[in-house]
mmCIF file of C-alpha atoms and ligand atoms in Angstrom:
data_model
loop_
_atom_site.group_PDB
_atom_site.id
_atom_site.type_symbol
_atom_site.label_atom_id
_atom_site.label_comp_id
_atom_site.label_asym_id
_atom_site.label_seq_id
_atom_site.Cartn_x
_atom_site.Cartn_y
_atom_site.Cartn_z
ATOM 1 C CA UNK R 1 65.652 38.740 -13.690
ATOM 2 C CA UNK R 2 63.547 40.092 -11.125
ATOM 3 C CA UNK R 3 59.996 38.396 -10.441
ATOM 4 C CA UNK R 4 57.284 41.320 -11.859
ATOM 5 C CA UNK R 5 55.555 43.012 -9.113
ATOM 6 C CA UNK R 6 52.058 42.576 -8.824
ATOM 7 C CA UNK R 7 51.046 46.109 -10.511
ATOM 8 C CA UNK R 8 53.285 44.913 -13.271
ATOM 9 C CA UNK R 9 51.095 41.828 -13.446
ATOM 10 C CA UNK R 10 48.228 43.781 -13.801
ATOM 11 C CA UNK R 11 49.126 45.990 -16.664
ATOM 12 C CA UNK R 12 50.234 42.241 -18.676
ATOM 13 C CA UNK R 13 46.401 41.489 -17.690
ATOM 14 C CA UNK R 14 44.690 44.832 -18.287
ATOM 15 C CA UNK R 15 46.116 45.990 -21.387
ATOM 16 C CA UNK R 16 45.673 49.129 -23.174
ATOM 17 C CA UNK R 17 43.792 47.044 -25.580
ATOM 18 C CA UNK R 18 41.468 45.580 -22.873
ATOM 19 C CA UNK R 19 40.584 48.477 -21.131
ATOM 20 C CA UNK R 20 38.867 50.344 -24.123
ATOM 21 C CA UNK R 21 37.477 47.750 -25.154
ATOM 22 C CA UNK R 22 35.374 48.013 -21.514
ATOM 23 C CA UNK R 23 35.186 51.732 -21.554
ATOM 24 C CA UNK R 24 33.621 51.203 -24.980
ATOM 25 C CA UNK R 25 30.949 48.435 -24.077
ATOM 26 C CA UNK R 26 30.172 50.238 -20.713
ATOM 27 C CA UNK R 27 29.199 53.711 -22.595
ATOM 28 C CA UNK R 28 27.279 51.635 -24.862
ATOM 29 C CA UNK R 29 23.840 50.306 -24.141
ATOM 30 C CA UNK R 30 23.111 49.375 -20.638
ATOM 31 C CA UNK R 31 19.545 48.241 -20.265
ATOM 32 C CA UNK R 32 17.656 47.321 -17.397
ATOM 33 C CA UNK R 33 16.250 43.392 -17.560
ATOM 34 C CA UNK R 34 13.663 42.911 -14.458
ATOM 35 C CA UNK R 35 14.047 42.503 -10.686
ATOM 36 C CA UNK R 36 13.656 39.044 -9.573
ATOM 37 C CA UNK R 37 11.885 38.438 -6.075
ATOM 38 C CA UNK R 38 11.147 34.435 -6.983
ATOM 39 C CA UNK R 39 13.495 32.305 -8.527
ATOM 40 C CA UNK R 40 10.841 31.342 -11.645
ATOM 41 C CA UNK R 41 11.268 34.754 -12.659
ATOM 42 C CA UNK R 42 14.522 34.438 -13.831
ATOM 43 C CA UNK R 43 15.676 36.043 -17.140
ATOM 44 C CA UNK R 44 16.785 33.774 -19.658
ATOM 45 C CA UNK R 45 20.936 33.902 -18.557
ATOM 46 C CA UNK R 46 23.354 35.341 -21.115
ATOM 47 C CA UNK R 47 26.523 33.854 -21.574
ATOM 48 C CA UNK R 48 28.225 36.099 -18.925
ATOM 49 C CA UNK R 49 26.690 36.822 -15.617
ATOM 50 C CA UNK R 50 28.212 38.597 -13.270
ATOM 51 C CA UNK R 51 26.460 39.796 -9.776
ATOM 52 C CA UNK R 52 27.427 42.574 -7.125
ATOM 53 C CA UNK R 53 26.708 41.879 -3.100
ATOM 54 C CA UNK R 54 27.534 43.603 -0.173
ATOM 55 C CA UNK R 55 26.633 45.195 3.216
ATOM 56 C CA UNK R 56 23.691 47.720 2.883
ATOM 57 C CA UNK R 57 25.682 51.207 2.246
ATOM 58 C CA UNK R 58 28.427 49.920 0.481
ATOM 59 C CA UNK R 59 28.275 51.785 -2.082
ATOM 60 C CA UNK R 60 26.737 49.190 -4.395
ATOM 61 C CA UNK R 61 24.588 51.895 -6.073
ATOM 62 C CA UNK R 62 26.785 54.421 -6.480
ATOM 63 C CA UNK R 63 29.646 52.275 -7.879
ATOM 64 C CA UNK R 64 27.476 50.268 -10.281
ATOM 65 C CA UNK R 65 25.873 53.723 -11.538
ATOM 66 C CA UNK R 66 29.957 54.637 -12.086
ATOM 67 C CA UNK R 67 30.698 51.966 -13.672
ATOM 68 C CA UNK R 68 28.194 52.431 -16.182
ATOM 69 C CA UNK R 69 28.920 56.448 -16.291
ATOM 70 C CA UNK R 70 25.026 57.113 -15.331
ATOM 71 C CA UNK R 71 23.370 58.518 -12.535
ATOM 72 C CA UNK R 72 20.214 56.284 -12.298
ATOM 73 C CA UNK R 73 21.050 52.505 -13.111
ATOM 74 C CA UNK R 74 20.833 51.527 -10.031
ATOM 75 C CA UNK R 75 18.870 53.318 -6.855
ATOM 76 C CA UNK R 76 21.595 54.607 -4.500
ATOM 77 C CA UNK R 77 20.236 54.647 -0.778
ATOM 78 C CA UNK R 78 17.125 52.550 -1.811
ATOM 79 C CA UNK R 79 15.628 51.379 1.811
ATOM 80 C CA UNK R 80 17.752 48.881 3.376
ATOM 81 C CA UNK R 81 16.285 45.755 3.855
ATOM 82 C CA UNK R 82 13.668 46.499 1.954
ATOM 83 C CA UNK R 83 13.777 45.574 -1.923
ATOM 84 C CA UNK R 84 14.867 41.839 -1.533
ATOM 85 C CA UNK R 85 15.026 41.300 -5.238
ATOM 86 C CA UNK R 86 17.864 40.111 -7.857
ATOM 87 C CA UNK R 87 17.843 43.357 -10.456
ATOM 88 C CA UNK R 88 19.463 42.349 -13.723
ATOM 89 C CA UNK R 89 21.053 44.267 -16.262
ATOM 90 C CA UNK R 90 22.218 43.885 -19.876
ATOM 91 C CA UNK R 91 25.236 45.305 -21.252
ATOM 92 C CA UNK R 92 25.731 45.031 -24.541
ATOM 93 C CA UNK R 93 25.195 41.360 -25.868
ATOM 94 C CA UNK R 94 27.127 38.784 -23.628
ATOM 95 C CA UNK R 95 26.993 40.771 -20.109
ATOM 96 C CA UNK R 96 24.630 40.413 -17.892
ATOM 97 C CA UNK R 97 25.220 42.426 -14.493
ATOM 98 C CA UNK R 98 23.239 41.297 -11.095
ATOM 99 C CA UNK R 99 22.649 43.807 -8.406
ATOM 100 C CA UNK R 100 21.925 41.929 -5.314
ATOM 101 C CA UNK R 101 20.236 43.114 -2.477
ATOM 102 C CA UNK R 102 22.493 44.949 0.702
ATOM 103 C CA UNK R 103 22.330 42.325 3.476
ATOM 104 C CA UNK R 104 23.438 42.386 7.214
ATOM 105 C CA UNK R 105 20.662 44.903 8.032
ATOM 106 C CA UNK R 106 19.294 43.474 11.464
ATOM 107 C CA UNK R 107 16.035 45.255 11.130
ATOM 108 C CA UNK R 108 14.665 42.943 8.236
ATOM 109 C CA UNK R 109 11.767 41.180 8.820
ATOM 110 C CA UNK R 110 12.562 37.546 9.478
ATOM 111 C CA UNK R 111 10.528 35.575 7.215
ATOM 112 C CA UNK R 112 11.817 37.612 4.517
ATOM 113 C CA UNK R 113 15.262 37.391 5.036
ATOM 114 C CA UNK R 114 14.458 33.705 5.114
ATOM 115 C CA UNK R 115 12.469 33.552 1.480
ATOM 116 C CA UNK R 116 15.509 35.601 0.344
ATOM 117 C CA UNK R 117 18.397 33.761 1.576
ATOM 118 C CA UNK R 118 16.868 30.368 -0.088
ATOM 119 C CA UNK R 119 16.418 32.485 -3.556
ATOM 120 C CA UNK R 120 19.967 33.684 -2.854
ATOM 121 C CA UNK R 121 21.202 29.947 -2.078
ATOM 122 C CA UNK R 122 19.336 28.089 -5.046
ATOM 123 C CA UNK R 123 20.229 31.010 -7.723
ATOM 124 C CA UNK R 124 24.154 30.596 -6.396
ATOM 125 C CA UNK R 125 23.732 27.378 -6.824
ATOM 126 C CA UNK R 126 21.959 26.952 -10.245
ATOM 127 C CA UNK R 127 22.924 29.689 -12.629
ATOM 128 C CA UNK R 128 25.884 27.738 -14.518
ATOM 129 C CA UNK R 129 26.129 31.635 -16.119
ATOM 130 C CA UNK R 130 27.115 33.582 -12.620
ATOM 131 C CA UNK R 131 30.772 33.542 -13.713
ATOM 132 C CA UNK R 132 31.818 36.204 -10.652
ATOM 133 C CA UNK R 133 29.969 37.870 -7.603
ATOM 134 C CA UNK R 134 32.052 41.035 -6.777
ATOM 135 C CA UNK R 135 32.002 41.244 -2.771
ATOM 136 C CA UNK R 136 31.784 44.848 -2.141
ATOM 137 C CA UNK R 137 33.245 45.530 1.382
ATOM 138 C CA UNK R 138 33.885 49.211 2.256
ATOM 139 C CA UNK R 139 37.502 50.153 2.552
ATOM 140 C CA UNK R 140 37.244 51.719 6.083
ATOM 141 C CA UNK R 141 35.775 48.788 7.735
ATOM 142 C CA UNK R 142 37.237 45.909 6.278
ATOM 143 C CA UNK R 143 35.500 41.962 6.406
ATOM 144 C CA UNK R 144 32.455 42.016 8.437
ATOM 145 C CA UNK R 145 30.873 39.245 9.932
ATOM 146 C CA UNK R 146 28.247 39.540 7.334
ATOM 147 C CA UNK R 147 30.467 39.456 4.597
ATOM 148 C CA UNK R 148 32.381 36.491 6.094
ATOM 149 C CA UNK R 149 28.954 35.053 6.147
ATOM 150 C CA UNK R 150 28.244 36.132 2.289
ATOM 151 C CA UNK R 151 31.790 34.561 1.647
ATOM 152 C CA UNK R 152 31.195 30.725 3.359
ATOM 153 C CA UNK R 153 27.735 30.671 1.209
ATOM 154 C CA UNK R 154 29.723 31.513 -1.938
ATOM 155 C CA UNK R 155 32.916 28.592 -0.923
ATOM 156 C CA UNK R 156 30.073 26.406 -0.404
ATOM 157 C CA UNK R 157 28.280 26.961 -3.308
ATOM 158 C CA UNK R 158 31.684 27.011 -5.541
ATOM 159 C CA UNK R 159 30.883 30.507 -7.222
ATOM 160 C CA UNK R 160 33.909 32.415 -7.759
ATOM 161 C CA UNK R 161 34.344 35.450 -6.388
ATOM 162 C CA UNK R 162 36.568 38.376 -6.159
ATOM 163 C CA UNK R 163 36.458 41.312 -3.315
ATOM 164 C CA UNK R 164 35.852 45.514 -4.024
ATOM 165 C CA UNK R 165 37.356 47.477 -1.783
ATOM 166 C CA UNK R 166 34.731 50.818 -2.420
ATOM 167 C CA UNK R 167 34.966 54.403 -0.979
ATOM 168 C CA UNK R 168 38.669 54.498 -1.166
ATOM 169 C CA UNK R 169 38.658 57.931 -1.327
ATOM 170 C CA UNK R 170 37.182 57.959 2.538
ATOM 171 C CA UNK R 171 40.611 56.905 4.164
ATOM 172 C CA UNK R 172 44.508 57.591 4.179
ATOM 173 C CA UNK R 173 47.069 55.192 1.657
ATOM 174 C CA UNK R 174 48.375 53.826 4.777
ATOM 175 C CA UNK R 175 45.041 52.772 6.545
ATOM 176 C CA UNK R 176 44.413 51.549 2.962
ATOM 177 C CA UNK R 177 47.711 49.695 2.786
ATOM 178 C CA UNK R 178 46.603 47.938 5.710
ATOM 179 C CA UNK R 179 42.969 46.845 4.782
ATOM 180 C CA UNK R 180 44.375 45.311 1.476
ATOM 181 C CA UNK R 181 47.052 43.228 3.300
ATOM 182 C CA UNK R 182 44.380 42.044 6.015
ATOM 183 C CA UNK R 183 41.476 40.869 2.817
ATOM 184 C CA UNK R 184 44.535 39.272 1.428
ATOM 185 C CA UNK R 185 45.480 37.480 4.008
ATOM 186 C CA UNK R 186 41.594 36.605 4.457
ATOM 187 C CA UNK R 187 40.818 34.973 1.378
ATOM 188 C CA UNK R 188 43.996 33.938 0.916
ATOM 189 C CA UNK R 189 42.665 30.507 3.087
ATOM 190 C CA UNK R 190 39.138 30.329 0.962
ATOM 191 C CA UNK R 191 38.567 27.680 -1.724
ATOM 192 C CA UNK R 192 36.788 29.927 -4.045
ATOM 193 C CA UNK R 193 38.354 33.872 -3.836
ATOM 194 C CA UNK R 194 39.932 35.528 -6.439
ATOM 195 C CA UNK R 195 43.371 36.546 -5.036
ATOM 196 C CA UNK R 196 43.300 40.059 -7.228
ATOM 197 C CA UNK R 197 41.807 42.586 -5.071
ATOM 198 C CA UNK R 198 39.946 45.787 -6.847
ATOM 199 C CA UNK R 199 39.982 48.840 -5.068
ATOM 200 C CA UNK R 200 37.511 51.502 -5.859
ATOM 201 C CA UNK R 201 36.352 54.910 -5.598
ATOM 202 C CA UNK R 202 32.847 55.908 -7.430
ATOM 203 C CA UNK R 203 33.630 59.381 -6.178
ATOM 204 C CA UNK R 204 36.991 59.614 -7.494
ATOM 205 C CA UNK R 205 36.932 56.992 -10.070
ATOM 206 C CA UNK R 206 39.786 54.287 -8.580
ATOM 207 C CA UNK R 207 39.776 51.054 -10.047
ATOM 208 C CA UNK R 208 36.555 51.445 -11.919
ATOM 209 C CA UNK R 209 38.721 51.017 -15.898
ATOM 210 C CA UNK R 210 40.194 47.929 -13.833
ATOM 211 C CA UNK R 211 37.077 46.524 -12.895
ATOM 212 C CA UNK R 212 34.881 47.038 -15.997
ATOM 213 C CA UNK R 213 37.993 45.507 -18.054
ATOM 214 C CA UNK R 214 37.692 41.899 -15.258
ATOM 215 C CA UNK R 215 34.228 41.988 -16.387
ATOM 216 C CA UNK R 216 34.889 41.845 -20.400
ATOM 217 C CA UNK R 217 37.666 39.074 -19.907
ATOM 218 C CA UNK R 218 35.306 37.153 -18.083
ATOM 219 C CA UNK R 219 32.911 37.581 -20.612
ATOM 220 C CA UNK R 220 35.605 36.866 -23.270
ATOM 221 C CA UNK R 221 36.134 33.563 -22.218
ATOM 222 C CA UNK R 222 32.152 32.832 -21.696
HETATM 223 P P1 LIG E 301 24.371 50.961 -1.269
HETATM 224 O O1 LIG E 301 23.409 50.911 -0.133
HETATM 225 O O2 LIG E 301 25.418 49.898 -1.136
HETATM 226 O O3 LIG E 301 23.745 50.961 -2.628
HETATM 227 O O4 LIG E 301 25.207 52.332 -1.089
HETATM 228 P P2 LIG E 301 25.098 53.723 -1.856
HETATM 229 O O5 LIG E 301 25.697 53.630 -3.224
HETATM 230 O O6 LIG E 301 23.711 54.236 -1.744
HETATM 231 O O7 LIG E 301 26.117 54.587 -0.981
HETATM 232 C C1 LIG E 301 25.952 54.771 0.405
HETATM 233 C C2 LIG E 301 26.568 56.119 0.784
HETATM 234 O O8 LIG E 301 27.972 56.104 0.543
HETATM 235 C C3 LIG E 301 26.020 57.280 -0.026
HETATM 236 O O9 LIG E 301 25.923 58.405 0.835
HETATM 237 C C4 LIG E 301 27.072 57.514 -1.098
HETATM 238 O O10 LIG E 301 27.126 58.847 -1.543
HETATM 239 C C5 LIG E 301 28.337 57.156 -0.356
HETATM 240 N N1 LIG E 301 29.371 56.632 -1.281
HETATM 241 C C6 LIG E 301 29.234 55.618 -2.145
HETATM 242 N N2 LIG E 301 30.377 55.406 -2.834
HETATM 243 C C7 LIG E 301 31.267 56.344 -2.407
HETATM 244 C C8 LIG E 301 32.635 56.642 -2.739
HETATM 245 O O11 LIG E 301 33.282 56.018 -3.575
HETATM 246 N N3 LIG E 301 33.212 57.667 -2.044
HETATM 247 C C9 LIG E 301 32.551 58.387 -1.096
HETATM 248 N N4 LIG E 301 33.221 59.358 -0.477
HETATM 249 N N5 LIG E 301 31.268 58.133 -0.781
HETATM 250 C C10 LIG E 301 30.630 57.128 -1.408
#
């Protein structure tokens, strides 16, 4: 017998089952914890915590406030470089979602970016709850340098993590095609990927069933 393809994979991972069980828990409650600028002022972790990074403008805001089928979780466009805070949210008992600020914008002010990055490095490194950080790259530019960056903190602080391809809707199948092969073949080499790719649209809805079903099994096993 043939070896399943990948997408046949997938539907053995995200069952029928599965999925509603994630299209139920993310129309349930979502509520909004507290934003975190200093690392004392963390909420007491649930069992699942889950965070969301990526390049300022990747669509961070607009996907998370898809994925939980409401316009104002999260601030889309908020100032870049400006909120440097960790902004947690519950859903439903075990889930905890983490929207982390958009980095690689230059124009930061320095000493910030520097208070941040050691929040960023001693939350990565001490929350035995952060089960996943979703890497959000946009699907027309591929890995930036800044991701790549965002990618040797997480290998080096062994936190699993798993790319988003977002705005999928912005560019042909082919070009798509191609960006999916060259992440692959990316993290393919890095100690602490996810080799499953999501790819997303907030506008058209891609991938978001897919992705809100990763987070309950991750929360299932929690
Ligand atoms: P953030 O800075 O990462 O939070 O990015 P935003 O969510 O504010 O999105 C940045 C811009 O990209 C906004 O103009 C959004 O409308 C647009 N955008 C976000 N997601 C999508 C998408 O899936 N498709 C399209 N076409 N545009 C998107």
């Amino acid at each position: 017998m043939a070896e399943p393809t990948f997408e046949e994979k997938l539907e053995d991972i995200f069952t029928p089952e599965v999925l509603e069980r994630a299209r139920k828990l993310f129309a349930g409650e979502i509520t909004f914890l507290r934003g975190v600028p200093r690392l004392q002022d963390l909420p007491e972790a649930m069992p699942c915590e889950v965070a969301f990074a990526g390049r300022s403008n990747v669509g961070k805001s607009s996907l998370l406030n898809a994925l939980g089928g409401r316009k104002n979780l999260a601030r889309t466009s908020s100032t870049p470089g400006r909120t440097r805070e960790l902004n947690f949210f519950a859903v439903g008992e075990k889930l905890c979602l983490v929207d982390m600020p958009g980095y690689g914008y230059a124009k930061a002010d320095k000493a910030l970016v520097e208070g941040w990055q050691t929040l960023l490095k001693n939350y990565l490194r001490g929350r035995r709850e952060l089960k996943r950080v979703f890497v959000l790259v946009d699907s027309r530019h591929g890995l930036k340098s800044a991701d790549l960056e965002m990618m040797d903190l997480l290998d080096g602080s062994a936190v699993n993590y798993q790319i988003v391809l977002t705005k999928a809707d912005k560019i042909k199948p082919s070009a798509l095609t191609k960006v999916i092969d060259s992440v692959k073949a990316a993290i393919s080499k890095r100690a602490a990927a996810h080799p499953r790719l999501h790819v997303t649209s907030s506008e058209r809805g891609d991938g978001l069933a897919e992705l809100r079903a990763e987070m309950v099994l991750l929360s299932d096993l929690a």
